[in-house]
Short mmCIF file of C-alpha atoms and ligand atoms in Angstrom, two decimals:
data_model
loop_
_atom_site.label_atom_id
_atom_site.label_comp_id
_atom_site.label_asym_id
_atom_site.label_seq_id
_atom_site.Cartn_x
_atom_site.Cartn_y
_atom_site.Cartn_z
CA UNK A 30 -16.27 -5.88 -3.37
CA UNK A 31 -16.88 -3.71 -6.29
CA UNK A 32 -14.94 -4.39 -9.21
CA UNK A 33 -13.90 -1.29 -11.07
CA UNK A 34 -13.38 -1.32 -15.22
CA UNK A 35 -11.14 1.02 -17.38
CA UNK A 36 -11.06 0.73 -20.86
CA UNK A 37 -8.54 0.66 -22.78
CA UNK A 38 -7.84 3.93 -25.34
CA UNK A 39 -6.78 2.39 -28.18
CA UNK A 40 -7.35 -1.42 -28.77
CA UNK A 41 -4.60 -4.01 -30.41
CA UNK A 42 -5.37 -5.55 -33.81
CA UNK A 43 -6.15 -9.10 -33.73
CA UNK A 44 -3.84 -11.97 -34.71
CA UNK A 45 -5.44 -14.31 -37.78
CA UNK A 46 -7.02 -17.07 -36.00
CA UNK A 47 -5.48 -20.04 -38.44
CA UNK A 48 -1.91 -19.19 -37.56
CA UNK A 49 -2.41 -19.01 -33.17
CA UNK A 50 0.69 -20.88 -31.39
CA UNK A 51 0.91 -20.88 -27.83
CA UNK A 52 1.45 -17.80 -25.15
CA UNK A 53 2.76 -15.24 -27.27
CA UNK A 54 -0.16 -12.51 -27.72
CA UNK A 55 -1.89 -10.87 -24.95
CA UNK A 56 -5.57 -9.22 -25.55
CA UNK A 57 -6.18 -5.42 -24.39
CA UNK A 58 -7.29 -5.80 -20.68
CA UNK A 59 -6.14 -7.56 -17.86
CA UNK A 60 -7.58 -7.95 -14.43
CA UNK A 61 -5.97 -6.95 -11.21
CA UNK A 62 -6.17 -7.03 -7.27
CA UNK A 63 -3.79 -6.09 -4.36
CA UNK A 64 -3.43 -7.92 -1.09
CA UNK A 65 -2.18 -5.84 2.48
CA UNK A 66 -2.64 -7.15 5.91
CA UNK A 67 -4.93 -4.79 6.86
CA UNK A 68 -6.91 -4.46 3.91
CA UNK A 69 -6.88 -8.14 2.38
CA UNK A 70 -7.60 -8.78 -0.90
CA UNK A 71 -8.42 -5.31 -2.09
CA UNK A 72 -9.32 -2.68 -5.52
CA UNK A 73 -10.47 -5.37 -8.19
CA UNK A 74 -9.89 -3.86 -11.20
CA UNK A 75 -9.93 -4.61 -14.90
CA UNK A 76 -7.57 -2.06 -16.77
CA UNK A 77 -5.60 -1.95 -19.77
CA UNK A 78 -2.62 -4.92 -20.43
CA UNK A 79 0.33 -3.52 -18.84
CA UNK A 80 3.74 -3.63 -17.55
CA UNK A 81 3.86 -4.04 -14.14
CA UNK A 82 6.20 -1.03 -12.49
CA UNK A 83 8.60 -3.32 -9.74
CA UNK A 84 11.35 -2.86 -7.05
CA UNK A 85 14.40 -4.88 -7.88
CA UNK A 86 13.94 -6.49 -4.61
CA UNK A 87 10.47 -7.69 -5.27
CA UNK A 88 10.30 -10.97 -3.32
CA UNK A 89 8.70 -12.98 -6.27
CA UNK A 90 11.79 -12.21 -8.31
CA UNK A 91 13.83 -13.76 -5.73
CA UNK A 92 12.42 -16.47 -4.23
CA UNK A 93 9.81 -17.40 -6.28
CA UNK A 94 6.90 -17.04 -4.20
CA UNK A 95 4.55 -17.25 -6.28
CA UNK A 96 1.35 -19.12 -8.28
CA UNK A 97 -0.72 -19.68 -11.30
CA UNK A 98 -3.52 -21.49 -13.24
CA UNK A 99 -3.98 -22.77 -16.64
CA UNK A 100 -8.00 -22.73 -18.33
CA UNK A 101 -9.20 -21.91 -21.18
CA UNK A 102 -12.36 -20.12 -22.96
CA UNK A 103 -14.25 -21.66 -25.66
CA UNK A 104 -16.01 -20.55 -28.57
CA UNK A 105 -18.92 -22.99 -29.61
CA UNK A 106 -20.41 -23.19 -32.91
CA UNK A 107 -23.27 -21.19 -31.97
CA UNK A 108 -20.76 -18.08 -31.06
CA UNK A 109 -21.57 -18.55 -27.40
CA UNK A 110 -18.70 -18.27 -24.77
CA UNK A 111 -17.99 -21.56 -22.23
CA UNK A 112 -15.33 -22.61 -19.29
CA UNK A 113 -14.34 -25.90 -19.06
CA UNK A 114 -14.32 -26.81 -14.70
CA UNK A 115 -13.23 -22.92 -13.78
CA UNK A 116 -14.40 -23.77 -9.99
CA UNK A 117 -11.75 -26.25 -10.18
CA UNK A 118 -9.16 -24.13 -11.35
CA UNK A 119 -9.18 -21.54 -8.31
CA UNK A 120 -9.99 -24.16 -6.22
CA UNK A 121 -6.45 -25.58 -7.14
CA UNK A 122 -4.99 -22.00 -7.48
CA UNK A 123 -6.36 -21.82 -3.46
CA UNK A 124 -4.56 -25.13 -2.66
CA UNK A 125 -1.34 -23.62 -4.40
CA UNK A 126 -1.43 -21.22 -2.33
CA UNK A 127 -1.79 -22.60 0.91
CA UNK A 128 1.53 -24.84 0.12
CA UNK A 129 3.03 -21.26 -0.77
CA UNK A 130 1.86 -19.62 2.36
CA UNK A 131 -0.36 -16.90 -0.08
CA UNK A 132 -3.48 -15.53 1.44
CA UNK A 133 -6.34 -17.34 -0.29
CA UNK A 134 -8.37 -15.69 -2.15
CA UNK A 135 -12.50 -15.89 -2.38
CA UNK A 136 -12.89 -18.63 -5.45
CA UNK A 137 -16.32 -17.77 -6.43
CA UNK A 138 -15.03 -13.70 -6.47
CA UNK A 139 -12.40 -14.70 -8.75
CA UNK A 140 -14.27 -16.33 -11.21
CA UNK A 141 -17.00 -14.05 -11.53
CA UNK A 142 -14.36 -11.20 -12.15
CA UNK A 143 -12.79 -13.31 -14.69
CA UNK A 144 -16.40 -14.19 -16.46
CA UNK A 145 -16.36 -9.80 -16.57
CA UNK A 146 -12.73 -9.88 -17.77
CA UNK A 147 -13.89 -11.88 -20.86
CA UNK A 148 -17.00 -10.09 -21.56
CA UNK A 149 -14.84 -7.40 -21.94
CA UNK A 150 -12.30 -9.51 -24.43
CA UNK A 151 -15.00 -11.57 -26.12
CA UNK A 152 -13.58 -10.79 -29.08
CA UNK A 153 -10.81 -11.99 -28.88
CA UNK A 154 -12.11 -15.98 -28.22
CA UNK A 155 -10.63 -17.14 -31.41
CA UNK A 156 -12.98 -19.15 -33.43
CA UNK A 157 -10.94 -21.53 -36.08
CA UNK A 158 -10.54 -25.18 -35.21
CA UNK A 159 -8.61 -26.31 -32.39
CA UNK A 160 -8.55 -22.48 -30.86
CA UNK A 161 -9.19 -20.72 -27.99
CA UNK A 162 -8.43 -17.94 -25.37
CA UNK A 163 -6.00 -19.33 -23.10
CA UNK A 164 -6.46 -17.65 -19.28
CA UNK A 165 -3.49 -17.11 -16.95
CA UNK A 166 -4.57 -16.26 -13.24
CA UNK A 167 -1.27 -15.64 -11.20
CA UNK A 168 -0.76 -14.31 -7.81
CA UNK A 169 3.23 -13.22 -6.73
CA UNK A 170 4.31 -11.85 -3.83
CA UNK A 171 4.90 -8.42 -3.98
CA UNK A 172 7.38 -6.61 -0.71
CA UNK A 173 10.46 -5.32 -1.49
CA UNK A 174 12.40 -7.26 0.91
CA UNK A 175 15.27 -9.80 0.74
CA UNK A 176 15.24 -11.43 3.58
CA UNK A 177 13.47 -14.92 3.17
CA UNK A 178 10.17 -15.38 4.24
CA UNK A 179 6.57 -15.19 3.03
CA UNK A 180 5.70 -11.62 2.15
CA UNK A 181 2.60 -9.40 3.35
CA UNK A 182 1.34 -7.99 0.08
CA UNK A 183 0.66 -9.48 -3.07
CA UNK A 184 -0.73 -9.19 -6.54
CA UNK A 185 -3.42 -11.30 -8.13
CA UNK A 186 -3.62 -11.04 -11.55
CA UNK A 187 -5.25 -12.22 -14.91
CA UNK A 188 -4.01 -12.23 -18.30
CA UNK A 189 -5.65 -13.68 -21.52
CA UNK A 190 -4.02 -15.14 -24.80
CA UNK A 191 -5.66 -16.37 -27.78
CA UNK A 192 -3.83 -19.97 -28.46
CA UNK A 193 -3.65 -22.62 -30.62
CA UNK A 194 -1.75 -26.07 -30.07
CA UNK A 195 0.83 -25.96 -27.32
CA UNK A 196 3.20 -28.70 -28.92
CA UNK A 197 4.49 -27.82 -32.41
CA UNK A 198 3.35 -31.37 -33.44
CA UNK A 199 -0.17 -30.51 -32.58
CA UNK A 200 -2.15 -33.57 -32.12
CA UNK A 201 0.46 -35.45 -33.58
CA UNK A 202 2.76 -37.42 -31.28
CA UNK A 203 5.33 -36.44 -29.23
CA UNK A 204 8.33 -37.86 -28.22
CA UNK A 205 9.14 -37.75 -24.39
CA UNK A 206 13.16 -38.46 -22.65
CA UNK A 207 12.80 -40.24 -19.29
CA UNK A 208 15.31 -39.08 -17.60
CA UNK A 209 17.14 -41.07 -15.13
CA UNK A 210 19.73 -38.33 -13.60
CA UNK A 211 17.49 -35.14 -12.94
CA UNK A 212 14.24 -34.77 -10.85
CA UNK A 213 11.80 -31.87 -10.38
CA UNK A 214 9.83 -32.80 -7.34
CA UNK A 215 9.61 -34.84 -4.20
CA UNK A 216 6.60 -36.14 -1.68
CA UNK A 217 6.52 -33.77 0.81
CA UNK A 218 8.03 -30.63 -1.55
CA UNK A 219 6.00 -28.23 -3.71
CA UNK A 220 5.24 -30.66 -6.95
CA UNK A 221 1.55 -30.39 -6.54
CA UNK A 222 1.36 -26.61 -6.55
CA UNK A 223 1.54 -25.07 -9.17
CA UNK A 224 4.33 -22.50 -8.48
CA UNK A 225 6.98 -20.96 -10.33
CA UNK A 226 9.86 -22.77 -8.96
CA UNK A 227 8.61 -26.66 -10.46
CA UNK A 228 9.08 -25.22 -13.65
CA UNK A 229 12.46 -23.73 -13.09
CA UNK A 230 13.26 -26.94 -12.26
CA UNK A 231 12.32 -28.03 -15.15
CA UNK A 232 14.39 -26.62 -17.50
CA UNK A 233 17.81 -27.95 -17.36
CA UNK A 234 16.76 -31.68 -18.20
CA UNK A 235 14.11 -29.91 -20.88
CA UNK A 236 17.06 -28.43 -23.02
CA UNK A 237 19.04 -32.10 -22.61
CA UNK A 238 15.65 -33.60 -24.35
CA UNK A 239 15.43 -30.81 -26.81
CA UNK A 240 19.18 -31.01 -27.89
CA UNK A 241 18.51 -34.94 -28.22
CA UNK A 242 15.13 -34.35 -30.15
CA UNK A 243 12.17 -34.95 -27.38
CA UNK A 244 9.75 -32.32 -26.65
CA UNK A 245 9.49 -33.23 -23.24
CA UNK A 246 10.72 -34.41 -19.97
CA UNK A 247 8.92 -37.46 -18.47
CA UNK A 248 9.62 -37.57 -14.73
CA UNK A 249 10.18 -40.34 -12.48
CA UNK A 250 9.73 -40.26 -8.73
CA UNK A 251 12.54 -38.08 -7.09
CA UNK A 252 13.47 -40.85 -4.67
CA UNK A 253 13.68 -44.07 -6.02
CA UNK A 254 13.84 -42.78 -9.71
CA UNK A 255 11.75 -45.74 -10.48
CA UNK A 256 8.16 -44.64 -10.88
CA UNK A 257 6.74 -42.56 -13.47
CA UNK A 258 5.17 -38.96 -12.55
CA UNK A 259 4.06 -36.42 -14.84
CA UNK A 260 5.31 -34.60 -17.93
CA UNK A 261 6.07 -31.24 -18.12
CA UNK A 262 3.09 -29.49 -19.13
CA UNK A 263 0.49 -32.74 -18.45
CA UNK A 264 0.33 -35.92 -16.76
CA UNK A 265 0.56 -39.02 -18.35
CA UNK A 266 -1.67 -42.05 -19.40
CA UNK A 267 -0.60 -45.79 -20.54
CA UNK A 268 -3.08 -47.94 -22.10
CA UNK A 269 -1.45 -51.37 -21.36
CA UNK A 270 -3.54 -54.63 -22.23
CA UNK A 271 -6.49 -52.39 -22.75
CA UNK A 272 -6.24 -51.35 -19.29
CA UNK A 273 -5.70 -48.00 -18.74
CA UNK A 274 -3.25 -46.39 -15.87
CA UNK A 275 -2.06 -43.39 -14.51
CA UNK A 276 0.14 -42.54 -12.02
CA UNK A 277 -1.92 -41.72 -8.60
CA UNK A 278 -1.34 -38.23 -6.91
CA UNK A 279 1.56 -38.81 -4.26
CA UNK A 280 2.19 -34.92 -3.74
CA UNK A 281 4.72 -34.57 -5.80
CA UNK A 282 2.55 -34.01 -9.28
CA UNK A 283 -0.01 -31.62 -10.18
CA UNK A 284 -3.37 -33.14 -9.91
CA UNK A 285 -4.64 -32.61 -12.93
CA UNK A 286 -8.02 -31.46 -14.12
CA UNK A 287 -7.90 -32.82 -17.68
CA UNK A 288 -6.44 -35.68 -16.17
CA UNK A 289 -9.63 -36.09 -13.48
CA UNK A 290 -11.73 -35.77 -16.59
CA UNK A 291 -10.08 -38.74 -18.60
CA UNK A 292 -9.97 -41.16 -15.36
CA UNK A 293 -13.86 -39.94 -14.83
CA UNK A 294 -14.88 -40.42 -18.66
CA UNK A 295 -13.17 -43.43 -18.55
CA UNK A 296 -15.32 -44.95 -15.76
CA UNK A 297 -18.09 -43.41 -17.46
CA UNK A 298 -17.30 -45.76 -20.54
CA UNK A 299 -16.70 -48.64 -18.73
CA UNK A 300 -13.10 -48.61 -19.15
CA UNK A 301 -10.76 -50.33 -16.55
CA UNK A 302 -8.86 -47.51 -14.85
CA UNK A 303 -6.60 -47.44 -12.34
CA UNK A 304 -4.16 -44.94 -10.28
CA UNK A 305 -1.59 -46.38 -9.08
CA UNK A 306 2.34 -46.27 -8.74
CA UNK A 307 3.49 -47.51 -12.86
CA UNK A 308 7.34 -48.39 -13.09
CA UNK A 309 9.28 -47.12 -15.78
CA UNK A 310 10.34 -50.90 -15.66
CA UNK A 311 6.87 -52.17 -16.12
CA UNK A 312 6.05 -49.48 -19.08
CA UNK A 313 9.35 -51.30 -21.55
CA UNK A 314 8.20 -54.67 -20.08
CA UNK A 315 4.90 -53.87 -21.42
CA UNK A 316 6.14 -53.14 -24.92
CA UNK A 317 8.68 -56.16 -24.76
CA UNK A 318 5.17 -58.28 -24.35
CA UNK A 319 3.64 -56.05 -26.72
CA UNK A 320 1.46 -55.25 -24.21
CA UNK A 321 2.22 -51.43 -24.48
CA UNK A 322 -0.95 -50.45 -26.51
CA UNK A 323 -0.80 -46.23 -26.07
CA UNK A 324 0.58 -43.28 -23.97
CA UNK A 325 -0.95 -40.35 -24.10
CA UNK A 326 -0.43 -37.06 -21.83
CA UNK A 327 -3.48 -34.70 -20.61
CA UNK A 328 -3.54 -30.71 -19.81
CA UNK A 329 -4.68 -27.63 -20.60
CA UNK A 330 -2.74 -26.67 -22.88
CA UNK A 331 -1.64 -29.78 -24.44
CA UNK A 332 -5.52 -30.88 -23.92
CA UNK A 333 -4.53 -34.71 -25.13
CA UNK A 334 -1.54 -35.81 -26.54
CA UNK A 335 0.08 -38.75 -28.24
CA UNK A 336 3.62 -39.87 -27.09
CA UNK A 337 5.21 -42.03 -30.27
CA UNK A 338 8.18 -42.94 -28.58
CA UNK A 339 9.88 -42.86 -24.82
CA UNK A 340 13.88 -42.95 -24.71
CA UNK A 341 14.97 -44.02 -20.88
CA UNK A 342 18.30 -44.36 -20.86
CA UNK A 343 19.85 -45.47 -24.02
CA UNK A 344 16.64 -47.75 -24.58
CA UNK A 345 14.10 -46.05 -27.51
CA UNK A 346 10.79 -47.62 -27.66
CA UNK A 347 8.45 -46.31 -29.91
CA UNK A 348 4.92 -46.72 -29.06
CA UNK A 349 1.87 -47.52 -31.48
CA UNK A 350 4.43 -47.64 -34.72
CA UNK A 351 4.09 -43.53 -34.03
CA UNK A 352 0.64 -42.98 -35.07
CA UNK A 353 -2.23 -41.68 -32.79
CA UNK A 354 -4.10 -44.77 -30.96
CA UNK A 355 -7.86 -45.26 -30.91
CA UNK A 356 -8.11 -44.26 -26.72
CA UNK A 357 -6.35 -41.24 -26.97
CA UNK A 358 -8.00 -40.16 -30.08
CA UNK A 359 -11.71 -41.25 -28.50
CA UNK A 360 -10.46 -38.62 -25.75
CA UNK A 361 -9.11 -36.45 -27.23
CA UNK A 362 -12.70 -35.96 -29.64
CA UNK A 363 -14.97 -36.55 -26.54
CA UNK A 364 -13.31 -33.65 -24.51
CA UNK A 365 -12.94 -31.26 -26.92
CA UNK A 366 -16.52 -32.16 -28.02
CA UNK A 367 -17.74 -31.37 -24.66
CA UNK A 368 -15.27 -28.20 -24.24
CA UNK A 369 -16.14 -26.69 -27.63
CA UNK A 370 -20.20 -27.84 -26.96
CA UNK A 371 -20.30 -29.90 -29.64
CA UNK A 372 -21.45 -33.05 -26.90
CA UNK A 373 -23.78 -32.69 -23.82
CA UNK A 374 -21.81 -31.67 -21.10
CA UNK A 375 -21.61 -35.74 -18.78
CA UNK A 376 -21.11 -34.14 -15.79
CA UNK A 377 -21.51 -30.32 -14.92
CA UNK A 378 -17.90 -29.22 -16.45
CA UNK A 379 -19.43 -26.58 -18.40
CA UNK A 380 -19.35 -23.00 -17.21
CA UNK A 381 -21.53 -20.78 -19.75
CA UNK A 382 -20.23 -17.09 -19.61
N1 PLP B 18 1.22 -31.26 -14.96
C1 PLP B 18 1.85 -30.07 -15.09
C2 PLP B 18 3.22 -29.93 -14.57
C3 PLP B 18 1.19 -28.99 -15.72
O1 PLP B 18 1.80 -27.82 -15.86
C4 PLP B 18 -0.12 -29.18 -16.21
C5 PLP B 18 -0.84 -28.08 -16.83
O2 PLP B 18 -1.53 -27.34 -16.20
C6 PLP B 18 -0.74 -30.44 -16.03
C7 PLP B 18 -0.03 -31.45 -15.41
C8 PLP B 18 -2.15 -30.69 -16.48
O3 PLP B 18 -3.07 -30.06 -15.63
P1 PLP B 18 -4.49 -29.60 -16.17
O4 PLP B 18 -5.10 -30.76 -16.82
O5 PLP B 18 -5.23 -29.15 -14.97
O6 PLP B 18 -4.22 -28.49 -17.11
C1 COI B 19 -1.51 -25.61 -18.72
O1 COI B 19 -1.76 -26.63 -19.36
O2 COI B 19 -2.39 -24.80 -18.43
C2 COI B 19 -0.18 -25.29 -18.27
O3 COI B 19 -0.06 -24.50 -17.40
C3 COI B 19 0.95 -25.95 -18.92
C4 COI B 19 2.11 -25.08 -19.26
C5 COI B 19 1.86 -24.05 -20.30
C6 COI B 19 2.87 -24.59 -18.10
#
C-alpha cells in the first residue's frame, strides 16, 4: 500500500518542554486510513492535524464502537528517536479489535506508517527530563447508522502529543479509593480491550474519588467485589513480604505492557513474582502484619507509580509512611533507563526509528 504525505502549510509553535502535562497539545500531522468492505483497509495518508467532518449518526458516537493504544516515543541523550515494544502495542490494538468486531488491521503496516508519521514530527519528541511524545492510534467505526450492530467502514487514525507526567503528583505517590459499590468490567465483557466504553465506565466512581481526594479508582473484581483488578490508567503491583504480586489477567483487565515488563524484569532480577488472584482482604491484612511493604501501579502514561495510601471503605491505610519504596523506585529507574537508552535494552523492547 502506498502511503501518501501532505504537509502541512503553516506549522504550530512548540510548547516549552519543562512545563508538558498530559494530552493537551497535538503536533502538526496526523496519520489516517479508511476501511470499506470492498476495499479494506485503504488511502494511508499522513496529512495535516484536523477536525474530523462527521454525521450526527456516526456509529462510534453512539455505541462506542471503537479502539485505541497508548506508546510513547523517546528521545535519548544522543538525540536519536526509540519505541518502547510498538509490535506489542498493535498487536493488542488487533486483539481490541477482534473483541469489538473491527477489521484487523496489518500490524507491521501500521507501525511502519507510524515510524514515517514521526519522522515527519521529530521535532516535536520533547527532550527535558521525564518527557516524551505520547502516540494515540485509534480506530472508530464510522456508518451513519443507528441501528445497533458492528459497522462496515471505519477510520484508523494516529495522533501525537508531546507529554510529561500523567498524574499531577508525578512520581510522587498517589492515593487510590477502592471502591466497594461500582465496577467497570466483568470476565467475559470487554475489560481487556481497550475500548472507549471501559473508560466511560470509569468515570462516575472517578469523580466520587476525586471529590474525596484520590486520584484514582482501584477496581475489584465485578462479581465477587473481592479481588483486586487494575487502576484506571495502569495495573497494579504489591510488594508484600518482599514478594511481589499482581493480579493475573482474568479478561476483565487490560494486559498490560509495562506491566509484562515489570513481572519479566522482575524474574530477570531474581525477584519472587507471582500472578495471581490478591484480595482486597489480604492487601489490609498485609499492612495489619506490617507485611504491606509497597504498591505501585504500571502504564504508559503513568510509566510507574507510587500509591501512599488505599481507602476501602471507611478503612485508610497508608502505605510506606507515603514515601516512594526502593522496588518501585528500582523500576521505575530501570525502565525508563532502558526507554530513554540510558541501559542496554534486556530483552529486544527497543524499536530504533
Ligand atoms: N490498565 C488500563 C485501564 C490502562 O488504560 C492502561 C494504559 O494503557 C494500563 C492498564 C497499562 O497498560 P500499558 O502498560 O500497556 O500502558
Ligand atoms: C496509557 O497509559 O497509554 C493510557 O492509555 C492510559 C490513559 C491515558 C487512558
Amino acid at each position: 500500500m502506498q502511503l501518501t504525505v501532505t504537509k502541512a502549510e503553516k506549522l504550530k509553535a512548540k510548547p516549552d518542554d519543562s512545563k508538558l502535562g498530559f494530552g493537551t497539545i497535538f503536533t502538526d500531522h496526523m496519520f489516517n486510513m479508511d476501511y470499506n468492505p470492498d476495499d479494506g483497509w485503504h488511502n494511508p495518508r499522513i496529512e495535516p492535524y484536523g477536525s474530523f467532518n462527521m454525521d450526527p449518526a456516526t456509529m462510534v458516537l453512539h455505541y462506542g464502537q471503537g479502539v485505541f493504544e497508548g506508546l510513547k516515543a523517546y528521545r535519548t541523550d544522543s538525540g536519536a528517536l526509540q519505541l518502547f515494544r510498538p509490535q506489542d502495542n498493535f498487536k493488542r490494538l488487533n486483539n481490541s479489535s477482534r473483541i469489538m468486531c473491527i477489521p484487523q488491521i496489518d500490524e507491521a503496516f501500521a507501525l511502519a506508517a507510524l515510524k514515517q508519521l514521526l519522522t515527519v514530527e521529530k521535532d516535536w519528541v520533547p527532550s527535558a527530563p521525564g518527557t516524551s511524545l505520547y502516540i494515540r492510534p485509534t480506530i472508530i467505526a464510522t456508518d451513519p447508522y443507528l441501528g445497533v450492530r458492528a459497522s462496515y467502514t471505519y477510520r484508523f487514525f494516529i495522533i501525537l502529543s508531546p507529554v510529561g507526567a500523567y498524574y499531577a503528583e508525578g512520581f510522587n505517590p498517589v492515593k487510590i479509593w477502592v471502591t466497594p459499590h461500582h465496577v467497570r468490567a466483568v470476565s467475559g465483557g470487554v475489560g481487556e480491550a481497550k475500548t472507549p466504553g471501559n473508560y466511560a465506565a470509569s468515570l462516575y466512581a472517578g469523580e466520587q474519588a476525586h471529590t474525596q481526594g484520590y486520584t484514582q479508582v482501584l477496581w475489584l473484581c465485578g462479581v465477587e467485589r473481592k479481588y483486586v483488578e487494575e487502576v484506571g490508567a495502569m495495573n497494579i503491583f504489591f510488594v508484600i513480604d518482599g514478594k511481589l504480586i499482581t493480579p493475573m489477567l482474568t479478561g476483565s483487565i487490560l494486559p498490560g505492557i509495562t506491566r509484562d515488563s515489570v513481572i519479566k524484569l522482575a524474574k530477570l532480577w531474581g525477584i519472587d513474582v507471582a500472578e495471581r488472584k490478591i484480595s482486597i482482604h489480604e492487601v489490609f491484612d498485609a499492612h495489619a502484619a506490617g507485611k504491606l511493604d509497597e504498591i505501585f501501579g504500571s502504564g504508559t502514561a503513568a510509566v510507574i507509580s507510587p500509591v501512599g495510601e488505599i481507602k476501602y471503605g471507611e478503612k485508610v491505610i497508608s502505605v510506606g509512611d507515603g514515601k516512594v519504596g526502593p522496588i518501585a523506585n528500582r523500576f521505575y529507574t530501570e525502565l525508563t533507563n532502558i526507554q530513554f537508552g540510558k541501559t542496554e535494552d534486556p530483552a529486544g523492547w527497543i524499536e530504533p526509528l
